[in-house]
CSV table of C-alpha atoms in Angstrom, one decimal:
chain,number,residue,atom,x,y,z
A,891,MET,CA,150.5,-72.4,-243.7
A,892,THR,CA,150.6,-74.6,-241.2
A,893,GLY,CA,147.3,-72.8,-239.0
A,894,ALA,CA,143.9,-71.9,-240.3
A,895,ILE,CA,142.4,-68.7,-241.6
A,896,ARG,CA,138.1,-67.6,-241.8
A,897,THR,CA,137.7,-65.6,-243.9
A,898,SER,CA,133.4,-64.8,-245.1
A,899,THR,CA,132.0,-64.8,-248.1
A,900,SER,CA,129.1,-63.3,-249.6
A,901,THR,CA,126.6,-65.6,-248.7
A,902,GLY,CA,127.5,-64.9,-244.7
A,903,ALA,CA,128.5,-69.0,-244.7
A,904,ILE,CA,132.6,-68.3,-243.2
A,905,ARG,CA,135.3,-70.2,-244.6
A,906,THR,CA,137.9,-71.9,-243.0
A,907,LEU,CA,140.8,-73.0,-244.8
A,908,GLY,CA,143.9,-74.9,-243.9
A,909,PRO,CA,146.7,-76.3,-246.0
A,910,ASN,CA,144.8,-76.7,-248.9
A,911,PRO,CA,142.6,-73.8,-249.3
A,912,ALA,CA,140.6,-75.6,-252.7
A,913,THR,CA,138.8,-78.1,-250.5
A,914,ALA,CA,137.9,-76.2,-247.3
A,915,PRO,CA,134.5,-76.9,-245.7
A,916,ILE,CA,131.9,-73.9,-245.4
A,917,VAL,CA,130.9,-73.5,-243.1
A,918,LEU,CA,127.2,-72.2,-241.8
A,919,HIS,CA,126.5,-70.6,-239.4
A,920,PRO,CA,129.7,-69.4,-236.3
A,921,GLY,CA,129.7,-72.0,-234.6
A,922,ASP,CA,129.7,-75.0,-236.8
A,923,ALA,CA,133.6,-73.6,-236.5
A,924,ILE,CA,133.8,-73.6,-232.7
A,925,ALA,CA,135.8,-77.1,-231.1
A,926,THR,CA,133.8,-79.7,-229.9
A,927,GLY,CA,135.9,-78.9,-226.6
A,928,ARG,CA,134.9,-75.5,-226.3
A,929,ARG,CA,131.6,-75.6,-227.3
A,930,VAL,CA,130.8,-78.0,-224.7
A,931,LEU,CA,131.6,-75.3,-222.1
A,932,TYR,CA,129.4,-72.9,-223.4
A,933,ILE,CA,126.1,-75.5,-223.3
A,934,ILE,CA,127.5,-75.9,-219.9
A,935,LEU,CA,127.6,-72.1,-218.9
A,936,LEU,CA,124.6,-71.0,-220.9
A,937,GLY,CA,122.6,-74.2,-219.5
A,938,ALA,CA,123.8,-72.7,-215.9
A,939,LEU,CA,122.6,-69.4,-216.5
A,940,THR,CA,118.9,-70.5,-218.6
A,941,ALA,CA,118.4,-72.9,-214.5
A,942,LEU,CA,118.1,-70.0,-213.2
A,943,GLY,CA,114.6,-68.8,-214.1
A,944,PRO,CA,113.6,-71.7,-212.8
A,945,PHE,CA,115.2,-72.5,-210.0
A,946,THR,CA,114.7,-68.8,-209.2
A,947,ILE,CA,110.5,-69.4,-209.1
A,948,ASP,CA,111.3,-73.3,-208.0
A,949,LEU,CA,113.5,-73.0,-205.4
A,950,TYR,CA,111.1,-72.0,-202.7
A,951,LEU,CA,108.2,-74.3,-203.7
A,952,PRO,CA,108.3,-76.9,-201.2
A,953,ALA,CA,108.2,-74.3,-198.0
A,954,PHE,CA,104.4,-72.6,-199.1
A,955,PRO,CA,103.2,-74.3,-195.8
A,956,GLN,CA,106.2,-72.8,-193.8
A,957,LEU,CA,105.9,-68.9,-195.1
A,958,GLU,CA,102.1,-69.5,-194.7
A,959,GLU,CA,102.2,-69.9,-191.2
A,960,ASP,CA,104.5,-67.2,-190.3
A,961,PHE,CA,103.2,-64.8,-192.8
A,962,ALA,CA,99.6,-66.3,-190.9
A,963,THR,CA,97.6,-65.9,-194.3
A,964,SER,CA,96.0,-68.0,-197.1
A,965,ALA,CA,97.2,-70.4,-199.3
A,966,ALA,CA,96.1,-68.4,-202.7
A,967,MET,CA,98.5,-65.2,-201.0
A,968,ILE,CA,101.0,-66.9,-200.6
A,969,GLN,CA,101.1,-68.6,-204.5
A,970,LEU,CA,100.6,-64.2,-205.1
A,971,THR,CA,104.6,-64.6,-204.2
A,972,LEU,CA,105.1,-66.4,-207.1
A,973,THR,CA,102.3,-65.1,-209.8
A,974,GLY,CA,104.3,-62.1,-209.0
A,975,THR,CA,108.3,-64.0,-210.0
A,976,MET,CA,106.4,-64.6,-213.2
A,977,ILE,CA,105.2,-61.9,-214.2
A,978,GLY,CA,108.4,-60.0,-212.9
A,979,PHE,CA,110.1,-63.1,-214.7
A,980,ALA,CA,108.0,-61.6,-218.2
A,981,ILE,CA,108.0,-57.9,-218.3
A,982,GLY,CA,112.2,-58.5,-217.4
A,983,GLN,CA,112.3,-60.5,-220.4
A,984,LEU,CA,110.5,-58.2,-223.0
A,985,VAL,CA,113.4,-55.3,-221.4
A,986,VAL,CA,116.6,-57.7,-221.9
A,987,GLY,CA,115.4,-60.1,-225.9
A,988,PRO,CA,115.1,-56.9,-228.1
A,989,LEU,CA,118.3,-54.9,-225.7
A,990,SER,CA,120.1,-57.5,-225.7
A,991,ASP,CA,119.6,-57.8,-229.9
A,992,LYS,CA,120.7,-53.5,-230.0
A,993,VAL,CA,123.9,-53.9,-227.7
A,994,GLY,CA,125.0,-56.8,-228.2
A,995,ARG,CA,124.7,-60.1,-225.6
A,996,ARG,CA,127.2,-59.6,-222.7
A,997,VAL,CA,126.0,-56.3,-221.4
A,998,PRO,CA,121.8,-56.9,-220.7
A,999,LEU,CA,123.3,-60.6,-219.5
A,1000,ILE,CA,125.3,-59.3,-216.8
A,1001,THR,CA,123.3,-55.9,-216.2
A,1002,VAL,CA,119.9,-58.2,-215.5
A,1003,THR,CA,122.1,-61.0,-213.4
A,1004,ALA,CA,123.6,-58.5,-210.6
A,1005,LEU,CA,120.1,-57.2,-210.0
A,1006,HIS,CA,119.2,-60.1,-209.3
A,1007,VAL,CA,122.1,-61.5,-206.3
A,1008,LEU,CA,120.4,-57.4,-205.1
A,1009,ALA,CA,116.6,-58.6,-204.9
A,1010,SER,CA,117.9,-62.1,-203.9
A,1011,VAL,CA,119.4,-60.3,-200.5
A,1012,ALA,CA,116.6,-58.5,-200.5
A,1013,ALA,CA,114.1,-61.4,-200.1
A,1014,ALA,CA,115.7,-63.6,-197.5
A,1015,LEU,CA,115.8,-60.3,-195.1
A,1016,ALA,CA,112.3,-59.6,-195.7
A,1017,PRO,CA,110.2,-58.7,-192.8
A,1018,ASP,CA,106.7,-59.5,-194.5
A,1019,LEU,CA,104.5,-60.0,-197.1
A,1020,LEU,CA,104.2,-57.3,-199.0
A,1021,LEU,CA,107.9,-57.0,-199.3
A,1022,LEU,CA,108.6,-60.5,-199.9
A,1023,GLY,CA,106.1,-60.4,-203.4
A,1024,ALA,CA,108.0,-57.1,-204.0
A,1025,ALA,CA,111.1,-58.6,-203.8
A,1026,ARG,CA,110.3,-61.8,-205.6
A,1027,VAL,CA,109.2,-59.7,-208.5
A,1028,VAL,CA,111.8,-57.7,-209.0
A,1029,MET,CA,114.4,-61.0,-209.1
A,1030,GLY,CA,112.2,-62.8,-211.8
A,1031,ILE,CA,112.9,-59.3,-213.3
A,1032,GLY,CA,116.6,-59.6,-212.4
A,1033,ALA,CA,116.5,-63.6,-213.5
A,1034,ALA,CA,115.1,-63.1,-216.7
A,1035,ALA,CA,118.6,-62.2,-218.2
A,1036,GLY,CA,120.1,-66.1,-218.6
A,1037,GLY,CA,116.6,-67.6,-220.7
A,1038,VAL,CA,116.9,-65.0,-223.5
A,1039,VAL,CA,120.0,-64.5,-223.8
A,1040,ALA,CA,121.3,-68.2,-224.1
A,1041,MET,CA,118.6,-68.4,-226.6
A,1042,ALA,CA,119.7,-66.1,-228.4
A,1043,ILE,CA,123.3,-66.8,-228.3
A,1044,VAL,CA,123.0,-70.4,-229.9
A,1045,ARG,CA,120.9,-68.9,-232.8
A,1046,ASP,CA,123.9,-66.2,-233.1
A,1047,LEU,CA,126.4,-69.4,-232.8
A,1048,PHE,CA,124.0,-72.6,-234.7
A,1049,GLY,CA,121.2,-72.5,-237.3
A,1050,GLY,CA,119.3,-76.1,-238.7
A,1051,ARG,CA,119.8,-79.4,-237.1
A,1052,ARG,CA,122.5,-78.6,-235.3
A,1053,LEU,CA,120.5,-75.8,-233.6
A,1054,VAL,CA,118.4,-78.4,-232.5
A,1055,VAL,CA,120.3,-80.3,-230.4
A,1056,MET,CA,122.4,-77.2,-229.0
A,1057,LEU,CA,118.2,-75.9,-227.7
A,1058,SER,CA,118.3,-79.3,-227.1
A,1059,ARG,CA,120.7,-79.0,-224.4
A,1060,LEU,CA,118.6,-75.8,-222.8
A,1061,ALA,CA,115.5,-77.2,-223.3
A,1062,LEU,CA,116.5,-80.4,-221.3
A,1063,VAL,CA,117.7,-77.6,-218.2
A,1064,SER,CA,114.8,-74.7,-218.7
A,1065,GLY,CA,112.8,-78.6,-218.7
A,1066,VAL,CA,114.0,-80.0,-215.9
A,1067,ALA,CA,115.1,-77.2,-213.9
A,1068,PRO,CA,111.1,-75.7,-212.6
A,1069,VAL,CA,111.3,-79.9,-211.7
A,1070,VAL,CA,114.4,-80.0,-209.6
A,1071,ALA,CA,114.6,-77.3,-208.3
A,1072,PRO,CA,111.6,-78.5,-205.7
A,1073,LEU,CA,113.9,-81.3,-204.6
A,1074,ILE,CA,116.9,-79.2,-203.7
A,1075,GLY,CA,114.3,-77.1,-202.1
A,1076,SER,CA,113.8,-79.9,-200.1
A,1077,ALA,CA,117.1,-80.4,-199.4
A,1078,LEU,CA,118.1,-77.1,-198.4
A,1079,LEU,CA,114.9,-76.6,-195.5
A,1080,VAL,CA,116.5,-79.9,-193.9
A,1081,VAL,CA,119.6,-77.5,-193.1
A,1082,MET,CA,118.5,-74.1,-192.5
A,1083,PRO,CA,115.3,-72.5,-192.5
A,1084,TRP,CA,112.9,-70.5,-195.8
A,1085,ARG,CA,115.4,-67.6,-195.5
A,1086,GLY,CA,118.4,-69.0,-196.7
A,1087,ILE,CA,117.0,-70.8,-200.4
A,1088,PHE,CA,117.3,-67.2,-200.8
A,1089,VAL,CA,121.1,-67.0,-199.2
A,1090,VAL,CA,121.7,-69.2,-202.0
A,1091,LEU,CA,120.0,-68.2,-204.5
A,1092,ALA,CA,122.4,-64.3,-204.0
A,1093,ALA,CA,124.9,-67.0,-204.1
A,1094,TYR,CA,123.9,-69.1,-207.5
A,1095,GLY,CA,123.1,-65.2,-209.0
A,1096,MET,CA,126.9,-64.3,-208.0
A,1097,VAL,CA,128.3,-67.0,-209.8
A,1098,MET,CA,126.4,-66.7,-212.9
A,1099,LEU,CA,127.8,-63.0,-213.5
A,1100,ILE,CA,131.5,-64.1,-212.2
A,1101,ALA,CA,130.9,-67.2,-214.5
A,1102,ALA,CA,128.9,-64.3,-217.5
A,1103,SER,CA,131.7,-61.1,-217.0
A,1104,ALA,CA,135.0,-64.0,-217.6
A,1105,LEU,CA,133.9,-66.2,-220.1
A,1106,ILE,CA,130.8,-65.4,-222.4
A,1107,PRO,CA,131.9,-63.6,-225.8
A,1108,GLU,CA,129.9,-61.7,-227.1
A,1109,THR,CA,128.2,-63.5,-230.0
A,1110,LEU,CA,126.7,-60.7,-232.1
A,1111,PRO,CA,128.5,-57.5,-233.9
A,1112,LYS,CA,128.3,-53.9,-234.7
A,1113,ALA,CA,127.8,-54.9,-237.9
A,1114,ARG,CA,125.0,-57.3,-237.3
A,1115,ARG,CA,122.9,-54.9,-235.0
A,1116,GLN,CA,122.2,-52.7,-237.6
A,1117,GLU,CA,120.7,-55.0,-241.1
A,1118,ARG,CA,117.9,-53.8,-243.0
A,1119,GLY,CA,114.6,-54.7,-241.2
A,1120,THR,CA,115.8,-56.0,-237.9
A,1121,SER,CA,117.5,-52.6,-236.8
A,1122,THR,CA,114.6,-51.6,-234.5
A,1123,VAL,CA,113.2,-53.0,-232.1
A,1124,LEU,CA,109.6,-51.5,-233.8
A,1125,GLN,CA,110.9,-54.0,-236.6
A,1126,ARG,CA,111.8,-56.8,-234.9
A,1127,TYR,CA,108.8,-57.0,-233.0
A,1128,ARG,CA,106.8,-56.8,-236.4
A,1129,SER,CA,108.8,-59.7,-238.1
A,1130,VAL,CA,108.2,-61.4,-234.8
A,1131,LEU,CA,104.3,-60.8,-234.2
A,1132,THR,CA,103.1,-61.4,-238.2
A,1133,ASP,CA,105.0,-64.9,-238.2
A,1134,ARG,CA,102.0,-67.5,-238.0
A,1135,VAL,CA,104.1,-70.1,-237.3
A,1136,PHE,CA,105.2,-67.8,-234.1
A,1137,LEU,CA,102.5,-67.0,-233.2
A,1138,GLY,CA,101.0,-70.5,-232.9
A,1139,VAL,CA,104.2,-71.6,-231.2
A,1140,LEU,CA,104.3,-68.5,-228.3
A,1141,VAL,CA,100.2,-70.4,-227.6
A,1142,ILE,CA,102.0,-73.8,-227.3
A,1143,GLY,CA,104.5,-73.2,-225.6
A,1144,GLY,CA,102.4,-70.4,-223.4
A,1145,MET,CA,99.5,-73.5,-223.0
A,1146,THR,CA,102.7,-75.8,-221.8
A,1147,PHE,CA,104.9,-74.6,-219.4
A,1148,SER,CA,100.8,-73.2,-217.8
A,1149,GLY,CA,100.2,-77.1,-217.8
A,1150,LEU,CA,103.2,-77.2,-216.4
A,1151,PHE,CA,103.0,-74.5,-213.7
A,1152,SER,CA,99.6,-75.4,-212.4
A,1153,TYR,CA,101.2,-79.0,-211.1
A,1154,LEU,CA,104.1,-76.7,-209.7
A,1155,SER,CA,101.9,-74.5,-207.5
A,1156,ALA,CA,99.1,-76.4,-206.5
A,1157,SER,CA,101.3,-79.8,-205.8
A,1158,PRO,CA,103.1,-78.5,-202.1
A,1159,PHE,CA,99.7,-78.6,-200.7
A,1160,LEU,CA,98.1,-81.6,-203.0
A,1161,PHE,CA,101.3,-83.7,-202.0
A,1162,GLN,CA,102.1,-82.8,-198.9
A,1163,GLN,CA,98.7,-81.7,-196.7
A,1164,THR,CA,96.5,-83.9,-198.8
A,1165,HIS,CA,98.0,-86.8,-199.7
A,1166,GLY,CA,101.0,-86.6,-196.4
A,1167,LEU,CA,104.4,-86.8,-197.8
A,1168,ASP,CA,106.5,-84.5,-196.4
A,1169,PRO,CA,109.2,-82.0,-197.8
A,1170,GLN,CA,111.7,-84.6,-199.1
A,1171,GLY,CA,109.5,-87.1,-200.1
A,1172,TYR,CA,108.1,-84.3,-201.9
A,1173,GLY,CA,110.7,-83.8,-203.5
A,1174,LEU,CA,111.6,-87.6,-204.1
A,1175,LEU,CA,108.6,-87.1,-206.6
A,1176,PHE,CA,109.6,-84.3,-207.9
A,1177,ALA,CA,112.9,-85.9,-209.0
A,1178,ALA,CA,111.1,-88.8,-210.2
A,1179,ASN,CA,109.8,-86.9,-211.7
A,1180,SER,CA,112.4,-85.1,-213.6
A,1181,LEU,CA,113.2,-88.8,-215.1
A,1182,GLY,CA,110.2,-88.1,-217.4
A,1183,VAL,CA,111.6,-84.8,-218.4
A,1184,VAL,CA,115.1,-85.6,-219.4
A,1185,GLY,CA,113.6,-88.8,-221.4
A,1186,GLY,CA,111.0,-86.5,-223.1
A,1187,VAL,CA,113.5,-83.8,-224.5
A,1188,GLN,CA,116.6,-86.9,-224.9
A,1189,ILE,CA,113.6,-88.2,-227.0
A,1190,SER,CA,111.9,-85.4,-228.9
A,1191,SER,CA,115.4,-84.0,-230.5
A,1192,ARG,CA,116.3,-86.6,-232.5
A,1193,LEU,CA,112.8,-87.6,-233.5
A,1194,ALA,CA,112.5,-83.5,-234.4
A,1195,THR,CA,115.6,-83.9,-236.3
A,1196,ARG,CA,114.1,-86.8,-238.5
A,1197,PHE,CA,110.1,-86.2,-238.9
A,1198,GLY,CA,110.2,-82.9,-238.1
A,1199,PRO,CA,108.6,-80.7,-234.5
A,1200,GLN,CA,106.0,-80.3,-235.9
A,1201,TRP,CA,105.3,-83.2,-236.2
A,1202,VAL,CA,106.1,-84.3,-232.6
A,1203,LEU,CA,104.0,-81.4,-231.6
A,1204,ALA,CA,101.2,-83.2,-232.4
A,1205,PHE,CA,101.7,-85.8,-231.0
A,1206,SER,CA,103.3,-84.4,-227.2
A,1207,THR,CA,99.9,-82.1,-227.2
A,1208,GLY,CA,98.0,-85.6,-227.8
A,1209,MET,CA,99.7,-87.2,-225.2
A,1210,LEU,CA,99.4,-84.3,-222.8
A,1211,LEU,CA,95.8,-83.7,-222.7
A,1212,LEU,CA,95.3,-88.0,-222.4
A,1213,ALA,CA,97.3,-88.2,-219.0
A,1214,GLY,CA,95.0,-85.2,-217.6
A,1215,ALA,CA,91.9,-86.4,-218.5
A,1216,ALA,CA,93.4,-89.8,-216.7
A,1217,ILE,CA,94.3,-88.0,-214.0
A,1218,ILE,CA,91.1,-86.3,-213.6
A,1219,LEU,CA,89.3,-90.1,-213.9
A,1220,CYS,CA,91.4,-91.2,-211.6
A,1221,ASP,CA,90.6,-89.0,-208.7
A,1222,GLN,CA,87.0,-89.4,-209.1
A,1223,LEU,CA,87.5,-93.1,-209.1
A,1224,GLY,CA,89.0,-92.9,-205.9
A,1225,LEU,CA,92.7,-94.1,-206.9
A,1226,GLY,CA,95.0,-92.1,-204.6
A,1227,PHE,CA,98.1,-90.9,-205.1
A,1228,TRP,CA,98.7,-93.8,-207.6
A,1229,GLY,CA,96.4,-92.6,-209.4
A,1230,THR,CA,97.8,-89.1,-209.6
A,1231,VAL,CA,101.1,-89.6,-209.7
A,1232,VAL,CA,101.4,-91.9,-213.0
A,1233,PRO,CA,100.0,-90.4,-215.3
A,1234,LEU,CA,101.3,-87.1,-213.7
A,1235,TRP,CA,104.1,-88.6,-214.6
A,1236,LEU,CA,103.1,-89.3,-218.5
A,1237,PHE,CA,102.1,-85.6,-218.7
A,1238,MET,CA,105.5,-83.9,-217.8
A,1239,THR,CA,107.1,-86.4,-220.6
A,1240,ALA,CA,104.6,-85.1,-222.6
A,1241,CYS,CA,105.6,-81.8,-221.9
A,1242,GLY,CA,109.8,-82.8,-222.2
A,1243,PHE,CA,108.3,-83.7,-225.5
A,1244,THR,CA,107.4,-79.9,-226.0
A,1245,PHE,CA,109.8,-77.8,-225.4
A,1246,PRO,CA,112.8,-78.4,-227.4
A,1247,CYS,CA,109.9,-78.0,-230.6
A,1248,VAL,CA,109.3,-75.0,-229.6
A,1249,GLN,CA,112.3,-73.3,-228.8
A,1250,VAL,CA,113.6,-75.4,-232.2
A,1251,LEU,CA,110.0,-73.6,-234.9
A,1252,ALA,CA,110.9,-70.3,-232.5
A,1253,LEU,CA,114.1,-69.3,-233.1
A,1254,ASP,CA,114.9,-70.9,-236.8
A,1255,ARG,CA,112.6,-69.1,-238.3
A,1256,HIS,CA,114.1,-65.8,-236.8
A,1257,GLY,CA,117.8,-65.6,-236.9
A,1258,LYS,CA,117.6,-62.1,-237.0
A,1259,ALA,CA,115.8,-61.0,-234.5
A,1260,ALA,CA,116.9,-63.6,-232.3
A,1261,GLY,CA,116.8,-62.2,-228.8
A,1262,THR,CA,113.3,-60.9,-229.4
A,1263,ALA,CA,112.0,-63.9,-230.7
A,1264,ALA,CA,113.3,-65.6,-227.3
A,1265,SER,CA,112.2,-62.4,-225.7
A,1266,ILE,CA,108.5,-63.2,-226.5
A,1267,LEU,CA,108.5,-66.8,-226.2
A,1268,GLY,CA,109.6,-66.7,-222.2
A,1269,ALA,CA,107.3,-63.7,-221.8
A,1270,SER,CA,104.3,-65.8,-223.1
A,1271,ASN,CA,105.4,-68.6,-221.8
A,1272,ASN,CA,105.8,-67.2,-217.6
A,1273,GLY,CA,103.0,-64.6,-217.7
A,1274,VAL,CA,100.1,-67.0,-218.9
A,1275,ALA,CA,101.2,-70.0,-216.8
A,1276,ALA,CA,101.4,-66.6,-214.1
A,1277,VAL,CA,97.7,-66.0,-214.7
A,1278,ILE,CA,96.4,-69.7,-215.3
A,1279,SER,CA,98.2,-71.7,-212.6
A,1280,PRO,CA,96.5,-69.5,-209.6
A,1281,VAL,CA,93.1,-70.8,-210.7
A,1282,VAL,CA,93.8,-73.7,-209.8
A,1283,GLY,CA,93.6,-72.2,-206.1
A,1284,LEU,CA,90.6,-70.7,-206.7
A,1285,ILE,CA,88.7,-73.3,-207.8
A,1286,SER,CA,89.6,-75.5,-205.4
A,1287,GLY,CA,88.0,-72.9,-203.1
A,1288,ARG,CA,87.9,-73.5,-199.6
A,1289,SER,CA,87.1,-77.1,-199.7
A,1290,GLY,CA,91.1,-77.4,-200.9
A,1291,ILE,CA,93.6,-78.4,-203.7
A,1292,THR,CA,92.6,-81.9,-205.2
A,1293,ALA,CA,94.4,-84.1,-208.2
A,1294,THR,CA,90.7,-83.5,-209.9
A,1295,THR,CA,90.6,-78.9,-210.1
A,1296,MET,CA,94.8,-79.2,-211.0
A,1297,ALA,CA,94.4,-81.7,-214.1
A,1298,SER,CA,91.5,-80.0,-214.8
A,1299,VAL,CA,94.1,-76.5,-215.4
A,1300,MET,CA,96.4,-78.6,-217.0
A,1301,ALA,CA,93.3,-80.6,-219.5
A,1302,GLY,CA,92.3,-77.6,-220.7
A,1303,CYS,CA,95.9,-75.6,-221.3
A,1304,ALA,CA,96.7,-79.2,-223.4
A,1305,VAL,CA,93.1,-78.1,-225.2
A,1306,VAL,CA,94.4,-74.8,-226.5
A,1307,ALA,CA,97.6,-75.9,-227.1
A,1308,ILE,CA,96.2,-78.6,-229.4
A,1309,LEU,CA,93.4,-75.9,-231.7
A,1310,SER,CA,96.6,-73.8,-232.0
A,1311,LEU,CA,98.6,-76.8,-233.0
A,1312,TRP,CA,96.6,-77.9,-236.1
A,1313,LEU,CA,93.8,-74.5,-236.7
A,1314,ILE,CA,97.4,-71.9,-236.8
A,1315,VAL,CA,100.8,-73.5,-236.7
A,1316,ARG,CA,98.9,-76.3,-239.8
A,1317,PRO,CA,101.8,-78.8,-239.6
A,1318,ARG,CA,101.4,-79.9,-243.5
A,1319,SER,CA,102.7,-76.3,-244.1
A,1320,VAL,CA,105.6,-75.9,-242.2
A,1321,GLY,CA,108.7,-77.1,-243.8
A,1322,MET,CA,111.2,-79.8,-242.7
A,1323,LEU,CA,114.6,-78.4,-241.2
A,1324,ALA,CA,118.0,-77.9,-243.1
A,1325,PRO,CA,120.7,-79.8,-242.5
């Protein structure tokens, strides 16, 4: 025989038979038998799908001052459109995740992405703030499928340390996209009004819809959808929500995203109105912060395979708190723009360290309910962030958003994350990842 035959074993592994079956390797996970080129293609497509959610949420952030002027409303009301998007994103994930475990990955992905395209067109045409807010909620629901299904597909295909590597690529996208999106939004505002941003999002969604339909395979066979103990939605939720480690990293992920989105929702007003940056300068600031996220994710994935993701979290959550406290201290000392930007970059780097470790600890333990676990993780991240991020505007009141009010929320989130790590996850109780 010149080709190769894949046969299943009783352990669920796959043996790839070549010229000498006696020496053929046993592949523990389906993705281990995928050619490198095909694996790269999947990561590119799944990364682009994952980015749809953050781009939907953040691409219009630089337009906040324009929205405030056009609709003759307050900054807090404009921030509520962001909150509505994140709530829709959370609800969509709670629906799409369990559904993908029940009917497979492709159908929910294609259906909900099509909903995103329609909602984006509606947002572009919205005549008032109320209808814009409603369209944003539906856009959030429509963008939910990308991130949830992408993580579930990766967990379908991979496990152990290779899962760390693959999820780190998606974590890089999910961590960088919220930071890069305002940069792209700033560039778009140079050549189009704010409504054009939603036209761009509709086009992006359409491209993803076509790519998913043509190139993403079904990775959850029918037989695996009915495995004992995870055949119903209730059983899948029970298996995930009774896991102490999962609950702990759920809190850590939610607090990290809340700190990140507190910065994202406050920064258009802080840096454009207080520090006088134009949209392009504001976008460049985000580009600089994205380098911190990129570096954090890449270093984190390497350290996690060697020392364990739980110990990387011990470092990164402490770094989140120190960076938040440094922003407050520098602002109170009157150190101005650079006194905020430098520790803010450290905070973003710490977020990059945190994202992949949260995903690995959450998904590695729940291969049979990967969609459900991913949906709960994503819904918690965005739902909690949706509630907490507007607090910056509320505590600032009429005096305006400052670095101190922004960083106070960021530091508070870091404290909760640290307590969750040591009191709920308990790093010493978590074993090392399998090869």
